[in-house]
Short mmCIF file of C-alpha atoms and ligand atoms in Angstrom, two decimals:
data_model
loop_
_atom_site.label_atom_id
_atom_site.label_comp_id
_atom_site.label_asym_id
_atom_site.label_seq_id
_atom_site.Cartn_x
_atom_site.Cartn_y
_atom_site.Cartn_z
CA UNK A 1 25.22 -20.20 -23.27
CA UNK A 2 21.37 -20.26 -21.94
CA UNK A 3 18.95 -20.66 -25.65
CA UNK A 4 15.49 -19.21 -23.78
CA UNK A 5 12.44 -17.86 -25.19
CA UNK A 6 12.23 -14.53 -22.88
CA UNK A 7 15.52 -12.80 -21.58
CA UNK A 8 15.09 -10.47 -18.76
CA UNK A 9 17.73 -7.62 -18.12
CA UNK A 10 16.97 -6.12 -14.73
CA UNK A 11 15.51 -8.24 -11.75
CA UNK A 12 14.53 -6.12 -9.45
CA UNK A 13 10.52 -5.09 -8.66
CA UNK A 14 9.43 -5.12 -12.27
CA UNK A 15 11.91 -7.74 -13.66
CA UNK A 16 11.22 -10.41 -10.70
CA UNK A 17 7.32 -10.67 -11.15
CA UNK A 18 7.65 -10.76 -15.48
CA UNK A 19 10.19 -13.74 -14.64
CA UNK A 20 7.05 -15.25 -12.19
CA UNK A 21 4.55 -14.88 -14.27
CA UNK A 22 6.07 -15.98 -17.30
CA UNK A 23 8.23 -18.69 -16.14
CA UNK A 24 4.17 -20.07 -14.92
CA UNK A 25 2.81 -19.68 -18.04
CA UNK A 26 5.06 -21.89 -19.83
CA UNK A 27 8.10 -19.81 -21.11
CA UNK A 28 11.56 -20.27 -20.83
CA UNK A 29 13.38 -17.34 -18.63
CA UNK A 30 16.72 -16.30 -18.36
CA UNK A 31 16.53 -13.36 -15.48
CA UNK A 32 19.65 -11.42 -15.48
CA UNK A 33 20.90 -9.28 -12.61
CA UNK A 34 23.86 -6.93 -12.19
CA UNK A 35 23.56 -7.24 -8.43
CA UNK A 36 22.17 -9.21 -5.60
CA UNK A 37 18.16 -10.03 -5.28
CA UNK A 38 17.32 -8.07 -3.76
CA UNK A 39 19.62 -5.37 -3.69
CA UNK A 40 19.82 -2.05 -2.76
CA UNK A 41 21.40 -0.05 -5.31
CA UNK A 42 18.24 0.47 -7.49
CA UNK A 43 14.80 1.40 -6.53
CA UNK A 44 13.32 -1.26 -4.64
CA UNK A 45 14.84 -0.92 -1.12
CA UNK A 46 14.06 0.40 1.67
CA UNK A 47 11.15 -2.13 3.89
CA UNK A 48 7.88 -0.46 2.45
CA UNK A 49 6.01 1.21 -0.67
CA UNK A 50 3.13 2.68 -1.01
CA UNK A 51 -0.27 1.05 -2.58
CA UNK A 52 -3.00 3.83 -2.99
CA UNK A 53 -6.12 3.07 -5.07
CA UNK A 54 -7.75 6.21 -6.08
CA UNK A 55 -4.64 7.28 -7.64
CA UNK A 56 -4.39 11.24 -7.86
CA UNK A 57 -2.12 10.42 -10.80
CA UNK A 58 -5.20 9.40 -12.78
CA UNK A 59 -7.89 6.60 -13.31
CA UNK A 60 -5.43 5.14 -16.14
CA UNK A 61 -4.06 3.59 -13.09
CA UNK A 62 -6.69 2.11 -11.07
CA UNK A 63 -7.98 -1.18 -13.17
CA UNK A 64 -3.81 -1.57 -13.18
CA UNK A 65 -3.45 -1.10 -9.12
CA UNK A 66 -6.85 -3.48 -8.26
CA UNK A 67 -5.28 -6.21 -10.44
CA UNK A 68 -1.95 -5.72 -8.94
CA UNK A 69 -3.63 -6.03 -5.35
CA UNK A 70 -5.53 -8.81 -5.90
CA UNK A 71 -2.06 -10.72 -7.55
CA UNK A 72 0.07 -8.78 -4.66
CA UNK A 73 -2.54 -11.27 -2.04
CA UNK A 74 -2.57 -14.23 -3.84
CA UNK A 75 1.68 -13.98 -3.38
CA UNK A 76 1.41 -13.58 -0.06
CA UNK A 77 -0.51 -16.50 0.79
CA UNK A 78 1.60 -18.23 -1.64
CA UNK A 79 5.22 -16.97 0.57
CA UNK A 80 2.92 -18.07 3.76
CA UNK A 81 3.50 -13.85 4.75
CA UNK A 82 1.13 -11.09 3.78
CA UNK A 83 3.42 -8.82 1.07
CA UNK A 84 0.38 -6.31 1.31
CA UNK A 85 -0.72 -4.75 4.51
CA UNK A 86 -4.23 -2.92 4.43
CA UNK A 87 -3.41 -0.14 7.00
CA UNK A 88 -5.63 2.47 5.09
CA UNK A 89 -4.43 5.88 3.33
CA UNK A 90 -4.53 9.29 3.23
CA UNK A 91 -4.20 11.92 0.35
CA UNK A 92 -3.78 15.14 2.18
CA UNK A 93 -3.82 19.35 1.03
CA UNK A 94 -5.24 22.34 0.08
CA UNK A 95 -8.50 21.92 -1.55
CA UNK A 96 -7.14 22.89 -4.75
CA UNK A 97 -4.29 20.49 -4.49
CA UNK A 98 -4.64 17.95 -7.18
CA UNK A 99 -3.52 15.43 -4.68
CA UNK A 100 -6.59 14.94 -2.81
CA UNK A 101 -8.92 16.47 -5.37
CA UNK A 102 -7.34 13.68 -7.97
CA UNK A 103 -7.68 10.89 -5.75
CA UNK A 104 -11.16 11.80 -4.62
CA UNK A 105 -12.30 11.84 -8.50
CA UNK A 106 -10.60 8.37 -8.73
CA UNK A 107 -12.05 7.14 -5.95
CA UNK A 108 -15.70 8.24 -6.72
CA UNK A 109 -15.01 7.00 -10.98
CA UNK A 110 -14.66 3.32 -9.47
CA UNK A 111 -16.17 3.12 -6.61
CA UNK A 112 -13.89 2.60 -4.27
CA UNK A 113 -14.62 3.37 -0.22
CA UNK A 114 -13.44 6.90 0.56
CA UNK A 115 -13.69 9.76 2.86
CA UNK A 116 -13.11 13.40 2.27
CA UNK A 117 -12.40 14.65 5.90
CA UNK A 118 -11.03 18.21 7.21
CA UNK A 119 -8.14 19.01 9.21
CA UNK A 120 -9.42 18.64 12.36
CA UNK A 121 -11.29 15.28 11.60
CA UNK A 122 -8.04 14.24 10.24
CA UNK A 123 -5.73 14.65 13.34
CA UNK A 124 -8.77 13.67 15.68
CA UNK A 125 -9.28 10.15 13.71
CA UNK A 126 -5.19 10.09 13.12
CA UNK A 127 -3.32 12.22 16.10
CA UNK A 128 0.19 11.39 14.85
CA UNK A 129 -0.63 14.06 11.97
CA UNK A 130 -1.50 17.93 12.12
CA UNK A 131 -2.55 18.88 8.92
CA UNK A 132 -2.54 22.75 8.66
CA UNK A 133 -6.04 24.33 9.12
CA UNK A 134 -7.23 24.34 5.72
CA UNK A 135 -6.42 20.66 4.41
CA UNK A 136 -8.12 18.68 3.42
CA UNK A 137 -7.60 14.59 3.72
CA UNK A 138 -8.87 11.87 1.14
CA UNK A 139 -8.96 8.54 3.48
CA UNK A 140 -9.53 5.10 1.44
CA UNK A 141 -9.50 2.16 4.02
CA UNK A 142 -8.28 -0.15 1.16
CA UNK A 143 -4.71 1.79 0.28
CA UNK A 144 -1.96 0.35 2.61
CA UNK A 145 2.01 -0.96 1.83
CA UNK A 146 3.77 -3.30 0.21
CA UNK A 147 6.96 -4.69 1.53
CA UNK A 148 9.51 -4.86 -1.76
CA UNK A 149 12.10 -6.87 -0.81
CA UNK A 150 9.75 -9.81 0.41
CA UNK A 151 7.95 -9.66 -3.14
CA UNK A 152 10.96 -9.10 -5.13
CA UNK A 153 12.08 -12.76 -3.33
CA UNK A 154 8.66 -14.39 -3.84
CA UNK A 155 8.85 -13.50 -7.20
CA UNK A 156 12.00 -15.05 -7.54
CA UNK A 157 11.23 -18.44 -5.88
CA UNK A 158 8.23 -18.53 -8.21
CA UNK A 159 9.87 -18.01 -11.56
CA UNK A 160 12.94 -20.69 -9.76
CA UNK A 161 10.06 -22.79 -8.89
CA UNK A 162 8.77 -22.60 -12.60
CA UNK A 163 12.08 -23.76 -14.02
CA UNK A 164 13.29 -20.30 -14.66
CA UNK A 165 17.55 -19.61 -14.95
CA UNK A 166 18.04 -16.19 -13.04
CA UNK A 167 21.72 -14.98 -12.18
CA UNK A 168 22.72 -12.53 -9.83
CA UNK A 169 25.76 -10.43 -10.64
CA UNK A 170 26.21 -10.85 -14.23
CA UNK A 171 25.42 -7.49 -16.14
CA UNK A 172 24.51 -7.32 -19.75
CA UNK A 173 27.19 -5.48 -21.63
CA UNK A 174 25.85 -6.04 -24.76
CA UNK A 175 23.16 -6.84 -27.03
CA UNK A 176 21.72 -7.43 -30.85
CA UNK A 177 19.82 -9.10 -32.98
CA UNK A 178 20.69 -12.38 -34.70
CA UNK A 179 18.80 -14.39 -37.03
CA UNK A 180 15.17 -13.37 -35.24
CA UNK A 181 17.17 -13.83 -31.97
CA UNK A 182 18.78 -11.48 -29.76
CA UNK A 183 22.35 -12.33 -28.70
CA UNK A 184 22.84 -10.43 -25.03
CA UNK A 185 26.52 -10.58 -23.90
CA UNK A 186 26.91 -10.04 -20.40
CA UNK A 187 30.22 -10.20 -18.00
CA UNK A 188 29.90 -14.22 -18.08
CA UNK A 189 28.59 -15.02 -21.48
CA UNK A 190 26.79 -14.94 -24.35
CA UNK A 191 22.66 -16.03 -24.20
CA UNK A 192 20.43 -16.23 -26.65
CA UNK A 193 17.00 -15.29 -26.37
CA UNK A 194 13.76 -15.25 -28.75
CA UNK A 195 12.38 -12.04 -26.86
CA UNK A 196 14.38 -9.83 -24.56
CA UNK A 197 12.88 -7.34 -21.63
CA UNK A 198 14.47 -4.60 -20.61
CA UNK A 199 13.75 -4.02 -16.86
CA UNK A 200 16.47 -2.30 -15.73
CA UNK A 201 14.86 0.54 -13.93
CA UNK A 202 17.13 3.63 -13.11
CA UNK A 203 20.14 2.44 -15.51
CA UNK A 204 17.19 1.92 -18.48
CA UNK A 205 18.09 5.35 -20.28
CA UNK A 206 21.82 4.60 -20.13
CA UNK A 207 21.81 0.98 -21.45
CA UNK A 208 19.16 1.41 -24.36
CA UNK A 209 20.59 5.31 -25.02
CA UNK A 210 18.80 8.00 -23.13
CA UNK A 211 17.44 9.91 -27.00
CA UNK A 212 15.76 6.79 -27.41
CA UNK A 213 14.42 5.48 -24.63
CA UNK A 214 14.63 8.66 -22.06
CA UNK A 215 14.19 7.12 -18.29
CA UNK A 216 16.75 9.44 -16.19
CA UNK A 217 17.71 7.98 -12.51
CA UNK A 218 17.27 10.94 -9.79
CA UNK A 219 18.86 10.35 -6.27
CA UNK A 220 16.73 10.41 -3.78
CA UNK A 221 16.42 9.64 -0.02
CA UNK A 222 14.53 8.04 2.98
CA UNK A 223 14.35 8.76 6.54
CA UNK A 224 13.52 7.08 9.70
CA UNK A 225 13.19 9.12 12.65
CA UNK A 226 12.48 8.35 16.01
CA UNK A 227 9.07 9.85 17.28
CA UNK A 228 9.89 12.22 20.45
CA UNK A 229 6.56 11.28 21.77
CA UNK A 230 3.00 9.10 20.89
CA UNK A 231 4.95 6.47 19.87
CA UNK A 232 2.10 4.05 19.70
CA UNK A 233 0.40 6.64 16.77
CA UNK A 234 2.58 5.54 14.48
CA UNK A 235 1.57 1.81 14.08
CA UNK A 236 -0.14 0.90 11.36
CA UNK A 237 -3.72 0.56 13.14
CA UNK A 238 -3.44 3.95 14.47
CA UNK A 239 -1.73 5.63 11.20
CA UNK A 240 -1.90 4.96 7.45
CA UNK A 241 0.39 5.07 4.34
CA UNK A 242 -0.07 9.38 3.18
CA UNK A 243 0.62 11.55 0.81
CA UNK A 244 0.90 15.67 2.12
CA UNK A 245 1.31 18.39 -0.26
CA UNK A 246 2.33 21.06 2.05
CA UNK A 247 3.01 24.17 -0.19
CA UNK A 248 5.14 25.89 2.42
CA UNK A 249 7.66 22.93 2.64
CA UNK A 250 6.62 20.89 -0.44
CA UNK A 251 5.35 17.12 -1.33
CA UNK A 252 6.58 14.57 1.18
CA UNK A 253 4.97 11.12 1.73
CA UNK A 254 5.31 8.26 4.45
CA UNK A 255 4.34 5.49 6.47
CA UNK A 256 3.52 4.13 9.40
CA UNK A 257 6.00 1.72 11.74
CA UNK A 258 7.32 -1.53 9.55
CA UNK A 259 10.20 -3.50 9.33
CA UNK A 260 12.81 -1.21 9.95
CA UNK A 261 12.26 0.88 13.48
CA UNK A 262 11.02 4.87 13.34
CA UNK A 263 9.03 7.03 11.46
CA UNK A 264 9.56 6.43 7.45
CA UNK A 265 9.36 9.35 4.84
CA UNK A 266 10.49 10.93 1.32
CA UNK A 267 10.35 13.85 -0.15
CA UNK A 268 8.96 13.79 -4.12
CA UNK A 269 10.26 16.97 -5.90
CA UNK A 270 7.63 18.83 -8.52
CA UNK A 271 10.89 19.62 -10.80
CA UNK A 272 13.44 16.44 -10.57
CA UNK A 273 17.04 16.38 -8.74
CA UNK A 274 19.06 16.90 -12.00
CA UNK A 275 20.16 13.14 -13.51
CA UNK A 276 22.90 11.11 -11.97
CA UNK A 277 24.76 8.05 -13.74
CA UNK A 278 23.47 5.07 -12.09
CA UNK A 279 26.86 3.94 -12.32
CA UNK A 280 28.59 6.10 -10.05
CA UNK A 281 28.73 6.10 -6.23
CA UNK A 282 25.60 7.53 -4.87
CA UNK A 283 25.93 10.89 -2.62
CA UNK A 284 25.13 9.49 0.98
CA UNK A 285 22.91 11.12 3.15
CA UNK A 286 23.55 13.80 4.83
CA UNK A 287 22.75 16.34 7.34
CA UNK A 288 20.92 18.60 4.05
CA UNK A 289 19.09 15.77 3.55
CA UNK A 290 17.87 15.02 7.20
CA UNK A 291 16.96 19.19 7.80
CA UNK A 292 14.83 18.71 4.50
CA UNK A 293 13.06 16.13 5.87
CA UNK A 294 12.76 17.65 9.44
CA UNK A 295 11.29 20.79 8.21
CA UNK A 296 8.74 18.98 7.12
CA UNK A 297 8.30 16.95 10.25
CA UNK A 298 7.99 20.09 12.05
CA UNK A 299 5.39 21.27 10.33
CA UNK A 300 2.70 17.79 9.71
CA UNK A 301 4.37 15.30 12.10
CA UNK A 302 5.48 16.81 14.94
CA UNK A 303 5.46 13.99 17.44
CA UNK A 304 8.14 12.92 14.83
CA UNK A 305 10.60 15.03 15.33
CA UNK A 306 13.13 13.10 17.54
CA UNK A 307 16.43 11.86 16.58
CA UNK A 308 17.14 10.42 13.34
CA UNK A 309 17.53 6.08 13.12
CA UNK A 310 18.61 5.66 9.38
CA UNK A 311 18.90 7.35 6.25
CA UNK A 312 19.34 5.81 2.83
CA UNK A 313 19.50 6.87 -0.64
CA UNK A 314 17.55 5.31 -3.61
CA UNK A 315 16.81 6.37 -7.38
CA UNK A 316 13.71 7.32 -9.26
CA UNK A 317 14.01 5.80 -12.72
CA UNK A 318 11.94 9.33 -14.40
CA UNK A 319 10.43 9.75 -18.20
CA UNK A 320 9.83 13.40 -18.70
CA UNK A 321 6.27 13.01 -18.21
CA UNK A 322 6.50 10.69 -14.96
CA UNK A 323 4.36 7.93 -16.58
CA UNK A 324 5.69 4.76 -17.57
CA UNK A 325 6.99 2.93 -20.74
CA UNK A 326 5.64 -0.29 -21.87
CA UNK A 327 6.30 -0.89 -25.24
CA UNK A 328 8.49 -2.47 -27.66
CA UNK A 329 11.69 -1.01 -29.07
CA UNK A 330 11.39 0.57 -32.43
CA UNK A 331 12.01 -1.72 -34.96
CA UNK A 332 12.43 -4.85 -32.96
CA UNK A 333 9.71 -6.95 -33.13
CA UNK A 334 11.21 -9.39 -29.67
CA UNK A 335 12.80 -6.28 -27.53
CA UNK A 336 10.70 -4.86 -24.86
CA UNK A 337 11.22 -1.51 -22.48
CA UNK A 338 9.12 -2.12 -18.91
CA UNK A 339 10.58 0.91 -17.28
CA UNK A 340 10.71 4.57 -16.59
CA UNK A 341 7.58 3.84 -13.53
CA UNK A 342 9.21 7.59 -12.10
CA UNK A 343 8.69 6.85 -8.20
CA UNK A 344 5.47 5.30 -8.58
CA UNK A 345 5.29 1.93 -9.99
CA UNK A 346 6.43 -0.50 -7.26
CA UNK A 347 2.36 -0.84 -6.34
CA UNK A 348 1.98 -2.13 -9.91
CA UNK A 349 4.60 -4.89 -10.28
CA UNK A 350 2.08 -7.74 -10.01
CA UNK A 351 -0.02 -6.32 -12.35
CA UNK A 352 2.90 -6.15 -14.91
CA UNK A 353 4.30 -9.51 -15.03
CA UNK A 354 0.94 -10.35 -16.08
CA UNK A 355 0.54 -8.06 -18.65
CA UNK A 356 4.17 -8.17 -19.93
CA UNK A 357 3.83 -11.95 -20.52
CA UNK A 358 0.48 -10.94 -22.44
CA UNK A 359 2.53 -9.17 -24.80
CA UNK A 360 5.33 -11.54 -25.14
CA UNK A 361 2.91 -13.96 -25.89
CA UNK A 362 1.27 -12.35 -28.19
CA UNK A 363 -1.79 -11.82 -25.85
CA UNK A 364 -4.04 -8.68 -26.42
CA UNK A 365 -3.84 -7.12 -22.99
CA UNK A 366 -6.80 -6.35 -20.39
CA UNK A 367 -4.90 -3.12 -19.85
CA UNK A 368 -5.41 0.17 -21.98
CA UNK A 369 -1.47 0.61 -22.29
CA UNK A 370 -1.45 3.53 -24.84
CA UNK A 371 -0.65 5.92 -22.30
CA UNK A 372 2.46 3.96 -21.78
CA UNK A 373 3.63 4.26 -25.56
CA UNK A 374 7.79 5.25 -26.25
CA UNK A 375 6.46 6.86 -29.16
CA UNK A 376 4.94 9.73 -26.85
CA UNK A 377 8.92 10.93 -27.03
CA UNK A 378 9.69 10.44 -30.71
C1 LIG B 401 12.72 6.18 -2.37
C2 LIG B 401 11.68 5.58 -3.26
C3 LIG B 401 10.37 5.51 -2.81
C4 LIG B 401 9.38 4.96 -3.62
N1 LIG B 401 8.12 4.85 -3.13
C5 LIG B 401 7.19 4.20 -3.87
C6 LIG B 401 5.93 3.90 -3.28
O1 LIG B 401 5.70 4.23 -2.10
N2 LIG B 401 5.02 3.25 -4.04
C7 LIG B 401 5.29 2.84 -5.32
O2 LIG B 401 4.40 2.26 -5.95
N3 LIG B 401 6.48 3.10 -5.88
C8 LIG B 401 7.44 3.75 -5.19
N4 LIG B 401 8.67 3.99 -5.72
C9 LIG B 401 8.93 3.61 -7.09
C10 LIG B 401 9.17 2.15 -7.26
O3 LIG B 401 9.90 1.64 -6.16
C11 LIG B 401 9.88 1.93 -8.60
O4 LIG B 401 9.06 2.47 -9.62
C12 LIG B 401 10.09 0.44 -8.84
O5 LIG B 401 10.76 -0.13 -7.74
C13 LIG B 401 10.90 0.26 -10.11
O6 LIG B 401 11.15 -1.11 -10.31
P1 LIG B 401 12.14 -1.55 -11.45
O7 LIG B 401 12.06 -3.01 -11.54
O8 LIG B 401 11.89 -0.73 -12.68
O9 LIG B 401 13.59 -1.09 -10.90
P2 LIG B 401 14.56 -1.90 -9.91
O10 LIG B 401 13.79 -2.63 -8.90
O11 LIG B 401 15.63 -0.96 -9.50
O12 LIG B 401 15.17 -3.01 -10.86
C14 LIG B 401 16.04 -2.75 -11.93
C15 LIG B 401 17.17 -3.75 -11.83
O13 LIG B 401 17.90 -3.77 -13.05
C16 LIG B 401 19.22 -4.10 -12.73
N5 LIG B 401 20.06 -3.76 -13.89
C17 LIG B 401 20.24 -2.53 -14.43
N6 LIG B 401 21.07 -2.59 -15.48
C18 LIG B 401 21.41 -3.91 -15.63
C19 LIG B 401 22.25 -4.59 -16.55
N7 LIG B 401 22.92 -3.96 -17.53
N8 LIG B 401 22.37 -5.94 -16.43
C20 LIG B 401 21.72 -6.61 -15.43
N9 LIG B 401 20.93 -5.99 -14.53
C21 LIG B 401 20.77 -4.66 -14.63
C22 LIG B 401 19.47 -3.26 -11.49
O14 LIG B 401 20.59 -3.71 -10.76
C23 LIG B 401 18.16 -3.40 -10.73
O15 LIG B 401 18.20 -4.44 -9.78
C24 LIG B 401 9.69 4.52 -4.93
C25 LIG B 401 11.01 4.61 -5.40
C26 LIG B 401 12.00 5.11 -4.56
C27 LIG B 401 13.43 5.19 -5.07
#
C-alpha cells in the first residue's frame, strides 16, 4: 500500500503535468494509470495539438494558454526537444463566424500580434489553403503545436525525477473516504491518499457517475492524407496550425507536416457524436469517416486530396457546455475533478499542473477558475 499526500487517477495530458508540478513542489504523488504512458486509448494521441492564443472560445482562456506556453518552453528545454513549435495560426470563415471574429476580439483584449487577412491574402501568403471567396482569416504568428506524447513523457520523468510513484496499468476500481483519507482500490491494491485527483479524461463521467460529474467521451477521428501535389506547402514554415468553419461542409481543423507523414485533420461537430462507454472497443475508422474528411479537403485543401496514410480514432471527454471542470467534489474537502477540457484543453496542461497543485495546497490561484465550477450543473 503507497500512504501519499496527492493520488492521481488518470495520467495522461492533464494527470502527467499535476504529477510534475506537484511532485516539484514538495508533495508526495501516487500517479495511477489504467494503461501505458502514453497511450492511445484516451485523448492524447495522435503526434500534434493545437496551441492558439486568441482563443475564439473566449478571453477566460488566454492568461491560462500564455502561462501554459511559457511552462510548455521551459519543458522543452528541460527534455533537451522543443514540445512547442511556433509555426503560426490561422482562424478562418465567414465574417460572421464567431471563429475568427472571437479570436480577433481575443487577440486585440491582450494584445497579442494578429492579422485579419481576406481570402485571397490568405491563399497568396499560405497556397496550401483556398479559403472560399468571402473568408476571412485571423493569423497570430505566436499560435503553433504541441506534440502530446513527448510532454505527456516529460511530465512523467519530472514527477519520477521528483520522487513521485506512478504505475501504468493498474486502474482504480474503487474509492472512499477514511478517517480524512481517501482509500482508492485499484486492480493491485489498496493506497491511501490525503487528497485524490481525478484526471481521468473521457472515462471521468463513468467513474465519478455521469449525474454528478457529467463529462461524456465522444469518438472521434484523425486523418493523414497524402497531398496529390505542393507537397512542400504543407511544412510548417510554409503552413500553420488552422481552424476553418466552412458552413457548407462544417468545422474541421489541422496542421501542418509533423511526426507522423501527410496532411493531419479533424472534424469538431457543433452538436456531439452521441456518448460512447469508454470501456468498449472503439469503432475503427472507416471509409465514412475518410469521405467526411475528404469532402472537406475538396473544398479548403485541395492539394490534399491524395490517398489516405493513417486514420485513428480518439475521444473528446465533453461537459454539456464544452468548458472544463476544475473543482472539488461536493462534499469532499481532498477529492478533486480536472476534467471534462471537451477537445480543447491539451494546449492548457502546463498551465494546470500549476494551478491544480495551487489548490491542493491550499494556494489561492492566479487563475479566475469560476467558469470552471461543477456547480454550473447542479
Ligand atoms: C482527436 C482530438 C484532437 C484534439 N485536438 C486538440 C488540439 O488541437 N488542441 C488542444 O488543446 N486540445 C485538443 N484536444 C483535446 C485534448 O487532447 C484533451 O482535452 C486532453 O488531451 C485531455 O487530457 P486528459 O488528461 O483529461 O485525458 P487523457 O490524456 O485521455 O488522460 C486520462 C487518462 O486517465 C486514464 N484513466 C481513466 N480511468 C482510469 C482509472 N479508473 N484508473 C486509472 N486510470 C484511468 C486513461 O487511461 C487516460 O490515460 C483534442 C482531442 C482529441 C481526441
Amino acid at each position: 500500500m503507497a500512504r501519499v499526500d496527492l493520488a492521481i487517477v488518470g495520467v495522461g495530458g492533464m494527470g502527467s503535468a499535476i504529477a510534475a508540478h506537484a511532485a516539484q513542489r514538495g508533495l508526495k504523488v501516487l500517479g495511477l494509470e489504467q494503461s501505458s504512458i502514453p497511450n492511445t486509448r484516451g485523448s492524447s494521441h495522435g503526434a500534434t495539438r493545437i496551441l492558439r492564443l486568441g482563443l475564439h472560445e473566449g478571453p477566460t482562456y488566454v492568461p491560462l494558454v500564455l502561462r501554459a506556453l511559457e511552462l510548455w518552453q521551459e519543458l522543452g528545454k528541460r527534455a533537451g526537444t522543443p514540445i512547442f513549435h511556433a509555426c503560426g495560426g490561422l482562424d478562418v470563415g465567414f465574417p460572421d463566424s464567431s471563429i475568427p471574429v472571437n479570436s480577433e476580439r481575443s487577440c486585440v483584449k491582450f494584445n497579442l500580434p494578429h492579422e485579419v487577412l481576406d481570402a485571397k491574402e490568405t491563399a497568396r501568403r499560405f497556397p496550401a489553403t483556398r479559403p472560399n471567396d468571402g473568408m476571412i482569416a485571423v493569423y497570430q504568428p505566436g499560435s503553433g503545436f504541441l506534440v502530446p506524447e513527448l510532454a505527456i513523457s516529460a511530465h512523467t520523468n519530472v514527477a519520477l525525477e521528483h520522487g513521485a510513484e506512478i504505475h501504468g496499468f493498474e486502474r482504480l476500481i474503487g474509492w472512499e473516504p477514511h478517517a480524512g483519507k481517501y482509500l482508492l482500490r485499484t486492480d493491485r491494491g489498496v493506497h491511501e491518499a490525503a487528497q485524490v485527483v481525478f484526471s481521468s479524461g473521457a472515462w471521468t463521467g463513468k467513474l465519478l457517475e455521469a449525474d454528478r460529474v457529467p463529462v461524456a467521451a465522444e469518438r472521434t477521428v484523425l486523418g493523414w492524407f497524402a497531398p496529390r501535389a505542393n507537397l512542400r506547402d504543407f511544412q510548417p514554415d510554409r503552413l500553420p496550425i488552422w481552424i476553418v468553419d466552412a458552413p457548407q461542409v462544417g468545422h474541421f481543423y489541422g496542421f501542418p507536416a509533423h511526426g507522423v507523414p501527410g496532411f493531419k485533420l479533424g472534424r469538431l461537430r457543433e452538436v456531439p457524436a452521441p456518448a460512447v462507454d469508454p470501456d468498449l472497443r472503439r469503432r475503427a475508422p472507416d471509409r465514412e469517416d475518410e469521405d467526411d474528411m475528404r469532402s472537406f479537403i475538396r473544398e479548403i485543401f485541395p492539394d490534399a486530396d491524395g490517398p489516405v496514410l493513417a486514420m485513428e480514432t480518439c475521444f473528446f471527454e465533453n461537459t454539456p457546455d464544452r468548458t472544463p471542470i476544475i473543482d472539488r467534489l461536493p462534499g469532499e474537502p481532498g477529492a478533486w475533478i480536472v476534467g471534462g477540457f471537451s477537445g480543447h484543453g491539451f494546449k492548457f496542461c502546463s498551465a494546470i499542473g500549476e494551478v491544480v497543485t495551487d489548490l491542493v495546497t491550499g494556494k489561492p490561484s492566479a487563475f479566475d477558475l469560476t467558469p470552471f465550477r461543477l456547480s454550473r450543473f447542479l
